[in-house]
Coordinates of C-alpha atoms in Angstrom, one line a residue:
Chain A
M1 CA 0.0 0.0 0.0
N2 CA 2.7 2.4 1.0
F3 CA 4.9 1.3 -1.9
K4 CA 2.1 1.8 -4.4
F5 CA 1.4 5.3 -3.0
A6 CA 5.1 6.1 -3.1
L7 CA 5.3 4.9 -6.7
F8 CA 2.3 7.0 -7.7
F9 CA 3.6 10.0 -5.7
G10 CA 7.1 9.6 -7.2
L11 CA 5.9 9.4 -10.7
T12 CA 3.6 12.3 -10.3
V13 CA 6.4 14.5 -9.0
A14 CA 8.8 13.3 -11.6
V15 CA 6.4 13.8 -14.5
G16 CA 4.3 16.7 -13.1
A17 CA 6.9 19.0 -11.6
P18 CA 8.8 19.9 -14.7
A19 CA 5.6 20.4 -16.7
F20 CA 4.2 22.6 -14.0
A21 CA 7.4 24.6 -13.8
Q22 CA 7.2 25.5 -17.5
K23 CA 4.0 27.5 -17.0
A24 CA 4.9 31.1 -17.1
V25 CA 4.2 32.8 -13.8
E26 CA 4.6 36.6 -13.4
A27 CA 7.7 37.5 -11.5
P28 CA 6.8 38.8 -8.0
G29 CA 6.3 42.5 -8.0
G30 CA 5.5 42.5 -11.7
K31 CA 6.4 45.8 -13.3
Y32 CA 7.4 47.2 -9.9
A33 CA 10.0 44.6 -9.2
K34 CA 12.9 47.0 -9.9
E35 CA 11.4 49.8 -7.9
A36 CA 10.7 47.3 -5.1
E37 CA 14.4 46.3 -5.0
Q38 CA 15.4 49.9 -4.7
M39 CA 12.9 50.5 -2.0
F40 CA 14.0 47.4 -0.1
R41 CA 17.7 48.5 -0.2
T42 CA 17.0 51.9 1.1
S43 CA 14.8 50.7 3.9
F44 CA 17.5 49.8 6.3
K45 CA 18.9 51.9 9.2
A46 CA 21.8 54.1 8.3
E47 CA 23.7 52.8 11.3
N48 CA 24.0 49.3 9.8
P49 CA 27.7 48.8 9.1
K50 CA 28.7 48.3 5.5
Y51 CA 29.7 44.7 6.0
W52 CA 26.2 43.9 7.3
M53 CA 24.7 45.5 4.3
T54 CA 26.6 43.0 2.0
R55 CA 24.2 40.4 3.3
L56 CA 21.5 41.9 1.0
E57 CA 23.5 41.2 -2.1
Q58 CA 22.0 38.5 -4.3
D59 CA 24.0 36.0 -6.4
E60 CA 22.6 34.7 -9.7
T61 CA 20.9 31.8 -7.8
M62 CA 19.1 34.0 -5.4
K63 CA 18.0 36.5 -8.1
T64 CA 16.7 33.7 -10.4
C65 CA 14.9 31.9 -7.6
Q66 CA 13.2 35.1 -6.5
Q67 CA 12.2 35.8 -10.1
Y68 CA 10.6 32.3 -10.5
R69 CA 9.1 32.1 -7.0
D70 CA 11.6 29.2 -6.3
N71 CA 10.1 27.2 -9.1
P72 CA 12.3 27.9 -12.2
P73 CA 11.8 26.2 -15.6
R74 CA 13.8 23.0 -15.7
K75 CA 16.4 24.4 -18.2
I76 CA 17.2 27.3 -15.9
G77 CA 17.1 25.0 -12.9
E78 CA 19.7 22.8 -14.5
K79 CA 21.9 25.7 -15.2
L80 CA 21.7 26.8 -11.6
E81 CA 22.4 23.3 -10.3
K82 CA 25.6 23.1 -12.4
L83 CA 26.7 26.5 -11.3
N84 CA 26.2 25.5 -7.6
A85 CA 27.8 22.1 -8.0
A86 CA 31.0 23.8 -9.1
T87 CA 31.2 25.7 -5.8
I88 CA 31.6 22.6 -3.6
R89 CA 34.9 22.3 -1.7
Y90 CA 36.2 19.4 0.4
P91 CA 38.3 19.1 3.5
V92 CA 42.0 19.0 2.8
D93 CA 42.4 15.5 4.2
G94 CA 39.6 14.3 1.8
K95 CA 37.7 12.6 4.6
L96 CA 34.0 13.3 4.2
I97 CA 32.6 11.5 7.3
G98 CA 33.6 12.8 10.8
D99 CA 32.4 12.4 14.3
W100 CA 28.6 11.9 14.8
K101 CA 28.7 13.2 18.4
E102 CA 30.0 16.6 17.1
G103 CA 27.4 16.4 14.3
E104 CA 24.6 15.8 16.9
K105 CA 25.5 19.0 18.7
L106 CA 25.7 21.0 15.5
A107 CA 22.3 19.7 14.3
A108 CA 20.6 21.1 17.4
V109 CA 22.2 24.6 17.4
G110 CA 19.9 27.3 15.8
T111 CA 21.7 30.4 17.0
G112 CA 24.3 32.5 15.4
G113 CA 24.4 35.1 12.7
H114 CA 21.7 37.4 13.9
I115 CA 22.6 41.0 13.4
G116 CA 20.9 44.3 13.9
F117 CA 20.5 46.5 17.1
I118 CA 17.5 45.0 18.8
Q119 CA 18.5 41.3 19.4
P120 CA 21.8 40.5 17.8
D121 CA 23.7 37.4 18.7
P122 CA 26.7 38.1 21.0
A123 CA 30.0 38.1 19.1
G124 CA 31.5 34.7 18.6
R125 CA 28.1 32.9 19.2
V126 CA 28.4 29.3 17.8
R127 CA 26.6 28.8 14.5
G128 CA 25.2 25.4 14.0
G129 CA 23.4 23.5 11.2
N130 CA 20.0 24.0 12.9
C131 CA 18.9 20.8 11.2
Y132 CA 16.0 20.2 13.6
A133 CA 14.4 23.4 12.6
C134 CA 13.3 21.7 9.4
H135 CA 14.1 17.9 9.7
E136 CA 13.2 15.0 12.0
L137 CA 16.5 13.3 12.9
A138 CA 17.0 11.4 16.1
R139 CA 13.6 10.1 17.3
K140 CA 14.2 11.2 20.9
E141 CA 14.1 14.9 19.8
V142 CA 10.4 15.7 19.3
A143 CA 10.8 19.4 18.7
Y144 CA 11.6 19.1 15.0
G145 CA 10.3 21.0 12.0
T146 CA 8.7 19.7 8.8
I147 CA 9.9 22.1 6.1
G148 CA 12.4 19.4 4.9
P149 CA 11.7 15.6 4.8
S150 CA 12.2 13.4 7.8
L151 CA 15.8 12.1 8.0
S152 CA 15.2 9.5 10.8
N153 CA 17.1 6.4 10.0
F154 CA 18.7 8.0 7.1
G155 CA 21.8 5.8 7.3
K156 CA 19.7 2.7 7.8
V157 CA 17.7 3.5 4.7
R158 CA 20.4 4.8 2.4
G159 CA 23.5 2.9 3.6
K160 CA 27.0 4.1 4.1
D161 CA 28.7 3.6 0.8
E162 CA 31.1 6.3 -0.6
D163 CA 28.5 7.7 -3.0
T164 CA 26.0 8.2 -0.3
I165 CA 28.6 9.9 2.0
K166 CA 29.6 12.2 -0.8
Y167 CA 26.0 12.9 -1.7
V168 CA 25.2 14.0 1.9
Y169 CA 28.3 16.1 2.1
D170 CA 27.6 17.8 -1.2
K171 CA 23.9 18.3 -0.3
I172 CA 24.8 20.1 3.0
Y173 CA 27.5 22.1 1.4
N174 CA 25.3 23.3 -1.4
A175 CA 21.8 21.9 -1.8
N176 CA 21.2 24.0 -4.9
A177 CA 23.6 21.6 -6.7
F178 CA 20.8 19.1 -6.6
T179 CA 17.5 21.1 -6.5
A180 CA 17.7 24.6 -7.8
C181 CA 15.9 27.0 -5.4
T182 CA 15.4 24.5 -2.6
N183 CA 14.5 25.9 0.8
M184 CA 17.7 24.5 2.3
P185 CA 20.5 27.0 3.0
R186 CA 23.8 26.5 1.2
F187 CA 25.7 25.9 4.4
G188 CA 29.2 25.3 2.8
L189 CA 29.0 28.0 0.2
H190 CA 28.2 30.7 2.7
N191 CA 30.8 29.4 5.2
W192 CA 28.0 29.1 7.7
V193 CA 29.7 25.9 8.9
T194 CA 33.2 24.7 8.0
P195 CA 33.9 21.7 5.7
E196 CA 35.0 19.8 8.8
Q197 CA 31.8 20.5 10.6
I198 CA 29.9 19.3 7.6
T199 CA 31.7 15.9 7.9
H200 CA 30.4 15.7 11.5
I201 CA 26.8 16.3 10.3
V202 CA 27.4 13.7 7.6
A203 CA 28.4 11.2 10.3
F204 CA 25.4 12.1 12.4
L205 CA 23.2 11.1 9.5
I206 CA 25.0 8.1 8.3
D207 CA 27.0 6.5 11.2
P208 CA 25.2 3.3 12.4
E209 CA 26.1 4.4 16.0
S210 CA 24.3 7.7 15.6
P211 CA 21.0 8.2 17.3
V212 CA 19.6 9.0 13.9
N213 CA 19.9 5.3 13.0
R214 CA 19.5 3.8 16.5
D215 CA 16.4 5.1 18.1
Chain B
M1 CA 18.6 8.1 -15.1
I2 CA 15.9 5.4 -14.8
R3 CA 18.1 3.7 -12.2
R4 CA 18.4 6.9 -10.3
L5 CA 14.6 7.4 -10.4
M6 CA 14.0 3.8 -9.2
K7 CA 16.5 4.4 -6.3
T8 CA 14.6 7.6 -5.4
L9 CA 11.2 5.7 -5.5
V10 CA 12.5 3.0 -3.3
G11 CA 13.8 5.6 -1.0
V12 CA 10.4 7.4 -0.9
A13 CA 8.7 4.0 -0.3
V14 CA 10.9 3.2 2.7
F15 CA 10.5 6.7 4.1
S16 CA 6.7 6.5 3.8
A17 CA 6.8 3.2 5.6
F18 CA 8.0 5.2 8.6
A19 CA 5.6 8.0 8.0
G20 CA 2.6 6.4 9.9
G21 CA 4.3 6.7 13.3
V22 CA 5.5 10.2 12.5
A23 CA 2.0 11.4 11.8
A24 CA 0.7 10.1 15.1
Q25 CA 3.5 11.8 17.0
D26 CA 2.9 15.0 15.1
S27 CA -0.8 15.2 16.1
K28 CA 0.1 14.5 19.7
V29 CA 2.5 17.4 19.7
A30 CA -0.2 19.6 18.0
D31 CA -2.7 18.7 20.6
E32 CA -0.4 19.7 23.4
L33 CA 0.3 23.0 21.6
A34 CA -3.4 23.7 21.2
K35 CA -3.9 23.2 25.0
Y36 CA -1.0 25.6 25.7
R37 CA -2.6 28.3 23.5
E38 CA -6.0 27.8 25.1
A39 CA -4.4 28.3 28.5
L40 CA -2.7 31.5 27.3
A41 CA -5.9 33.0 25.9
D42 CA -7.4 33.0 29.4
G43 CA -6.6 36.5 30.5
N44 CA -4.5 38.3 28.0
P45 CA -2.0 40.9 29.4
A46 CA -2.5 42.9 26.2
D47 CA -5.8 44.1 27.8
L48 CA -3.7 46.3 30.1
F49 CA -1.9 47.8 27.1
E50 CA -5.3 48.5 25.6
V51 CA -6.5 50.4 28.7
K52 CA -3.2 52.4 28.8
G53 CA -3.5 53.1 25.1
E54 CA -6.9 54.6 25.5
S55 CA -5.8 57.0 28.2
L56 CA -2.8 58.0 26.1
W57 CA -5.2 58.6 23.2
L58 CA -7.3 61.0 25.2
E59 CA -4.5 62.7 27.2
K60 CA -3.4 66.2 26.1
R61 CA 0.3 65.8 25.4
G62 CA 3.3 67.2 23.5
P63 CA 4.3 70.8 22.8
N64 CA 0.7 71.5 21.4
N65 CA -0.9 70.1 24.6
A66 CA -3.3 68.2 22.4
S67 CA -4.9 64.7 22.5
L68 CA -5.0 62.3 19.5
E69 CA -8.8 62.4 19.4
Q70 CA -8.8 64.2 16.0
C71 CA -6.3 61.8 14.4
D72 CA -7.5 60.5 11.1
L73 CA -6.5 56.8 10.7
G74 CA -8.3 56.6 7.3
Q75 CA -12.0 56.6 8.4
G76 CA -12.1 60.3 9.2
P77 CA -10.9 62.3 12.2
G78 CA -11.4 60.4 15.5
K79 CA -13.1 57.4 13.8
L80 CA -11.4 54.3 15.2
E81 CA -13.9 51.6 14.5
G82 CA -12.5 49.3 11.8
A83 CA -9.6 51.7 11.1
Y84 CA -6.8 49.2 11.9
A85 CA -8.4 46.5 9.8
A86 CA -8.4 48.8 6.8
L87 CA -4.7 49.8 7.0
P88 CA -2.3 50.2 5.3
K89 CA -4.0 52.8 3.1
Y90 CA -3.2 55.7 0.8
F91 CA -3.5 59.1 2.5
K92 CA -4.0 62.1 0.3
D93 CA -2.6 64.6 2.9
T94 CA 0.9 62.9 2.9
G95 CA 0.7 61.3 -0.6
K96 CA 1.8 58.0 0.9
V97 CA 0.6 54.6 1.7
M98 CA 0.8 54.4 5.5
D99 CA 0.3 51.7 8.1
V100 CA -1.2 52.2 11.5
E101 CA 2.2 53.0 13.1
S102 CA 3.3 55.5 10.5
R103 CA -0.1 57.2 10.6
L104 CA -0.1 57.3 14.4
V105 CA 3.4 58.8 14.4
H106 CA 2.2 61.3 11.8
C107 CA -0.7 62.3 14.2
M108 CA 1.7 62.6 17.1
M109 CA 3.8 65.0 15.1
T110 CA 1.0 67.1 13.4
L111 CA -1.5 67.2 16.3
Q112 CA 0.7 67.0 19.4
G113 CA 3.8 68.7 18.0
F114 CA 6.3 65.9 18.7
T115 CA 9.3 65.5 16.5
L116 CA 9.8 62.3 14.6
A117 CA 12.6 61.4 17.0
E118 CA 10.5 62.1 20.1
A119 CA 7.5 60.1 18.8
T120 CA 9.5 57.1 17.8
R121 CA 12.3 57.0 20.5
Q122 CA 10.6 54.2 22.4
W123 CA 8.8 52.5 19.5
Y124 CA 9.2 49.2 21.2
S125 CA 9.5 48.5 24.9
K126 CA 12.5 47.3 26.8
P127 CA 12.5 45.9 30.3
G128 CA 11.5 48.8 32.6
K129 CA 10.9 51.1 29.6
D130 CA 7.3 51.0 28.4
S131 CA 6.4 52.0 24.8
D132 CA 3.5 54.4 24.2
I133 CA 3.3 53.2 20.7
E134 CA 2.7 49.5 21.8
A135 CA -0.1 50.7 24.0
L136 CA -1.7 53.0 21.5
V137 CA -1.5 50.4 18.7
T138 CA -3.1 47.8 21.0
F139 CA -5.9 50.3 21.7
I140 CA -6.4 51.2 18.0
G141 CA -6.2 47.5 17.0
A142 CA -8.9 46.5 19.5
K143 CA -11.3 48.9 17.9
S144 CA -11.2 46.6 14.9
N145 CA -11.8 43.4 16.8
G146 CA -14.6 41.5 15.1
K147 CA -14.2 43.5 11.9
P148 CA -13.1 42.0 8.6
I149 CA -9.6 42.9 7.3
N150 CA -10.3 45.3 4.5
V151 CA -7.3 46.2 2.3
P152 CA -8.5 45.6 -1.3
A153 CA -5.6 47.9 -2.4
T154 CA -7.8 49.5 -5.1
H155 CA -6.0 52.8 -5.1
P156 CA -3.1 52.6 -7.6
E157 CA -0.6 53.5 -4.9
E158 CA -1.9 50.8 -2.7
A159 CA -1.9 48.3 -5.5
K160 CA 1.7 49.2 -6.3
M161 CA 2.7 48.9 -2.6
A162 CA 1.1 45.4 -2.4
K163 CA 3.0 44.3 -5.5
M164 CA 6.3 45.6 -4.1
G165 CA 5.5 43.7 -0.9
E166 CA 5.1 40.6 -2.9
S167 CA 8.5 41.1 -4.5
I168 CA 10.1 41.5 -1.1
F169 CA 8.3 38.4 0.1
Y170 CA 10.1 36.2 -2.5
R171 CA 13.4 38.0 -2.2
R172 CA 16.3 35.6 -1.2
S173 CA 19.5 36.8 0.2
G174 CA 21.9 36.5 3.2
P175 CA 24.0 33.7 4.6
Q176 CA 21.1 31.3 4.9
D177 CA 19.5 32.0 1.5
F178 CA 16.3 33.0 3.2
S179 CA 13.2 34.7 1.9
C180 CA 9.8 35.1 3.7
S181 CA 8.5 32.5 1.2
I182 CA 10.9 29.8 2.4
C183 CA 9.0 29.4 5.7
H184 CA 5.7 31.0 4.8
G185 CA 5.0 29.8 1.2
Q186 CA 3.8 26.3 1.8
E187 CA 0.9 24.6 3.6
G188 CA 1.1 22.7 6.9
K189 CA 4.8 23.1 7.8
R190 CA 6.5 23.7 11.1
I191 CA 9.8 25.2 12.2
R192 CA 10.7 23.1 15.3
L193 CA 7.3 23.0 16.9
Q194 CA 6.0 26.4 15.6
D195 CA 3.3 26.1 13.0
L196 CA 4.0 28.2 9.9
G197 CA 1.2 29.7 8.0
N198 CA 1.2 29.9 4.2
L199 CA 1.0 33.7 3.9
T200 CA 0.4 33.5 0.1
T201 CA -3.2 32.3 0.7
K202 CA -6.2 34.1 2.2
D203 CA -6.5 31.5 5.0
G204 CA -2.9 31.6 5.9
A205 CA -2.4 35.3 5.7
G206 CA -5.8 35.8 7.5
F207 CA -4.8 33.5 10.3
A208 CA -1.5 35.3 10.8
M209 CA -2.8 38.9 10.4
K210 CA -6.0 38.8 12.4
T211 CA -4.4 38.5 15.8
W212 CA -2.0 41.4 15.7
P213 CA -1.0 43.4 17.6
S214 CA -0.3 40.5 19.9
Y215 CA 1.0 39.8 23.4
R216 CA 4.2 37.8 23.1
V217 CA 4.6 35.6 26.2
S218 CA 8.2 34.9 25.4
Q219 CA 8.9 38.7 25.1
G220 CA 6.7 39.8 27.9
T221 CA 5.1 42.6 25.9
V222 CA 2.9 43.4 22.9
W223 CA 4.4 43.3 19.5
T224 CA 3.2 45.5 16.7
M225 CA 3.3 44.4 13.1
Q226 CA 6.4 46.6 12.5
R227 CA 8.1 44.9 15.3
R228 CA 7.1 41.5 14.0
L229 CA 8.3 42.1 10.5
I230 CA 11.5 43.8 11.5
D231 CA 12.2 40.6 13.6
C232 CA 11.5 38.5 10.5
M233 CA 14.4 40.3 8.9
R234 CA 16.5 39.7 11.9
Q235 CA 15.8 36.0 11.7
A236 CA 16.6 36.0 8.0
R237 CA 20.0 37.3 9.3
W238 CA 19.6 40.6 7.4
P239 CA 20.6 44.0 8.7
E240 CA 18.0 46.0 10.6
P241 CA 15.3 47.9 8.7
A242 CA 14.5 51.4 9.9
Y243 CA 11.3 51.8 11.9
L244 CA 8.3 52.7 9.6
A245 CA 10.4 51.8 6.5
D246 CA 8.5 51.5 3.2
S247 CA 9.6 47.9 2.7
I248 CA 7.8 46.9 6.0
I249 CA 4.7 48.9 5.0
A250 CA 4.9 47.2 1.5
L251 CA 5.0 43.7 3.2
E252 CA 2.0 44.7 5.4
T253 CA 0.0 45.9 2.4
Y254 CA 0.7 42.6 0.6
L255 CA -0.3 40.5 3.6
Q256 CA -3.4 42.5 4.5
K257 CA -4.5 42.5 0.9
T258 CA -4.1 38.7 0.9
A259 CA -5.9 38.4 4.3
T260 CA -8.8 40.7 3.3
G261 CA -12.1 39.4 4.5
T262 CA -10.7 37.6 7.5
V263 CA -12.3 38.7 10.8
M264 CA -9.9 40.3 13.3
E265 CA -9.4 38.8 16.7
T266 CA -7.2 41.3 18.4
P267 CA -5.3 41.8 20.6
G268 CA -3.9 38.3 20.3
I269 CA -1.6 36.3 22.5
K270 CA 1.2 34.2 21.3
R271 CA 4.2 32.1 22.4

C-alpha cells in the first residue's frame, strides 16, 4: 500500500513537476520589481555597518529563484544546479565522514548570525546547522520542524557507501547543486559551517552508531 | 537516469513506511500546543496595554498640549472603528501609503507637535521602559476586533505597494539564502514546533494577520506588526530595517490584501 502510494507520488512528482514549472508565472512584483528592489535596499537603518549590508546582495541563484518564486523552468534550474555544483569544496584530508557526536551538537544549534541592534547574537556565538528546525532526525528529539523531509534512520535506509557519503556532504555544502531554489540553505557556500563541521553532520546522518539510526 | 529514479522511488517508499508513526507523533504534539494556546488565551495581558493606550489617546500631550482624538486613521478624524483592519491605506494629505504606526506617528507630530525622533524614540519596549506606541496600537487595533480585514488595495498607490511587498516576500539573500517565502510559502509546515502559515493564501495570511497586535509571552510585551516584520528580517540574518520603513509597509500591504475578508481577533496572544 505504502509502496504503491510512493510509486504514484514519485511518478507524479517526476512527471508533473517539470511540466508545472514550465508554466509562465509573473515575477513577484510584476512591473514594480525593480522599484521594489530599490525601496528594499533603502529601507535599512543608516547605522547598519557596510559589512552587514553586504548580506543583502544576491548572487545569480538568489536572483533567479526570486524571479521564478523558487520554481524555475527545468532548463534554468539545471543551469543553476551546475553553477552550484561547481562551488563545492572538500576538507583538505579528503575525509567526508567525521564524528557523529559533534554532528549531533551542530544539528541542534539554531543560534548565530543574527545582526541588527535589537536582538543581535553576541560576538562569537556558535553557529550550527540548525537541522532540527526543518528535519526530523534522532527520534528522541520531538521538537523538529517539517519544512524538509524526515531524515530519521537516514543511514539505515540509504546505507553508508562512498557515493551516499559524498551525496550527503555535497547536499549540506550546497543543496542547490541538486535542487535549484530548494528551501535548504547553502551551508558550505556561505561558510556558515566549515567543511570539517559538515563531515560531522554527515556522520550524524550516516554512522550506524548515531541516534539518527539507532532510536 | 531510470536507475536513479528507481532508487529515489524505493527511498520514498521506505520513508513512507516510517511515516505512519511520525503522523501520530505530530498530532500528539499539535494537541499539546493547542492546549497551551488555550491556557494562554485566558486573561491576555494585552488588555492592560489597551487600557493604557486609551488613556494615552485621550490625554493632552506634547508641545501642542493636544490629544489624539482628531487623528484620522483613514476613516475620518477620530473614527477608530475598523480603522486598523483597513490599513495600510493611501493618504491624500501625505501622498503616501501608511500603516497604523506611520499614521499614528504622523498624528503625534501634526496634532501634538512631537518631532519624529521624540515620537519614535521608544517605539518598542525594553525591560523597565514601556512603549507608548505599543499601548496606542493595541488600543487602536482592539477597535477593529470582530471587523473583517479590508485592504483591497484598489488605489493605484496601494496596488503598487502590495506588488512591491510581494516582490520582497520572495526576495532571497543572506548567509542562509532565506526569503519570507521559504518558511511561509507552503501549507502545513512547522519550524521546530512552531506552525508556519502559508501567507500567500487568504486563509494563511488571515490567520496570521487577524491576531495582531499580539502579546508575546516569550517577550513579555505586545508586539506591533512593524516589530514583528523587523524581527522576521533579523531571523533572516539581514541588517535591521528602519522603523516605519516603506519595505515593511509594503509587506504589510501585501499581507493585509491577501488576508482581506478575515475577521480580526485582536489583541492576540502568542508564544
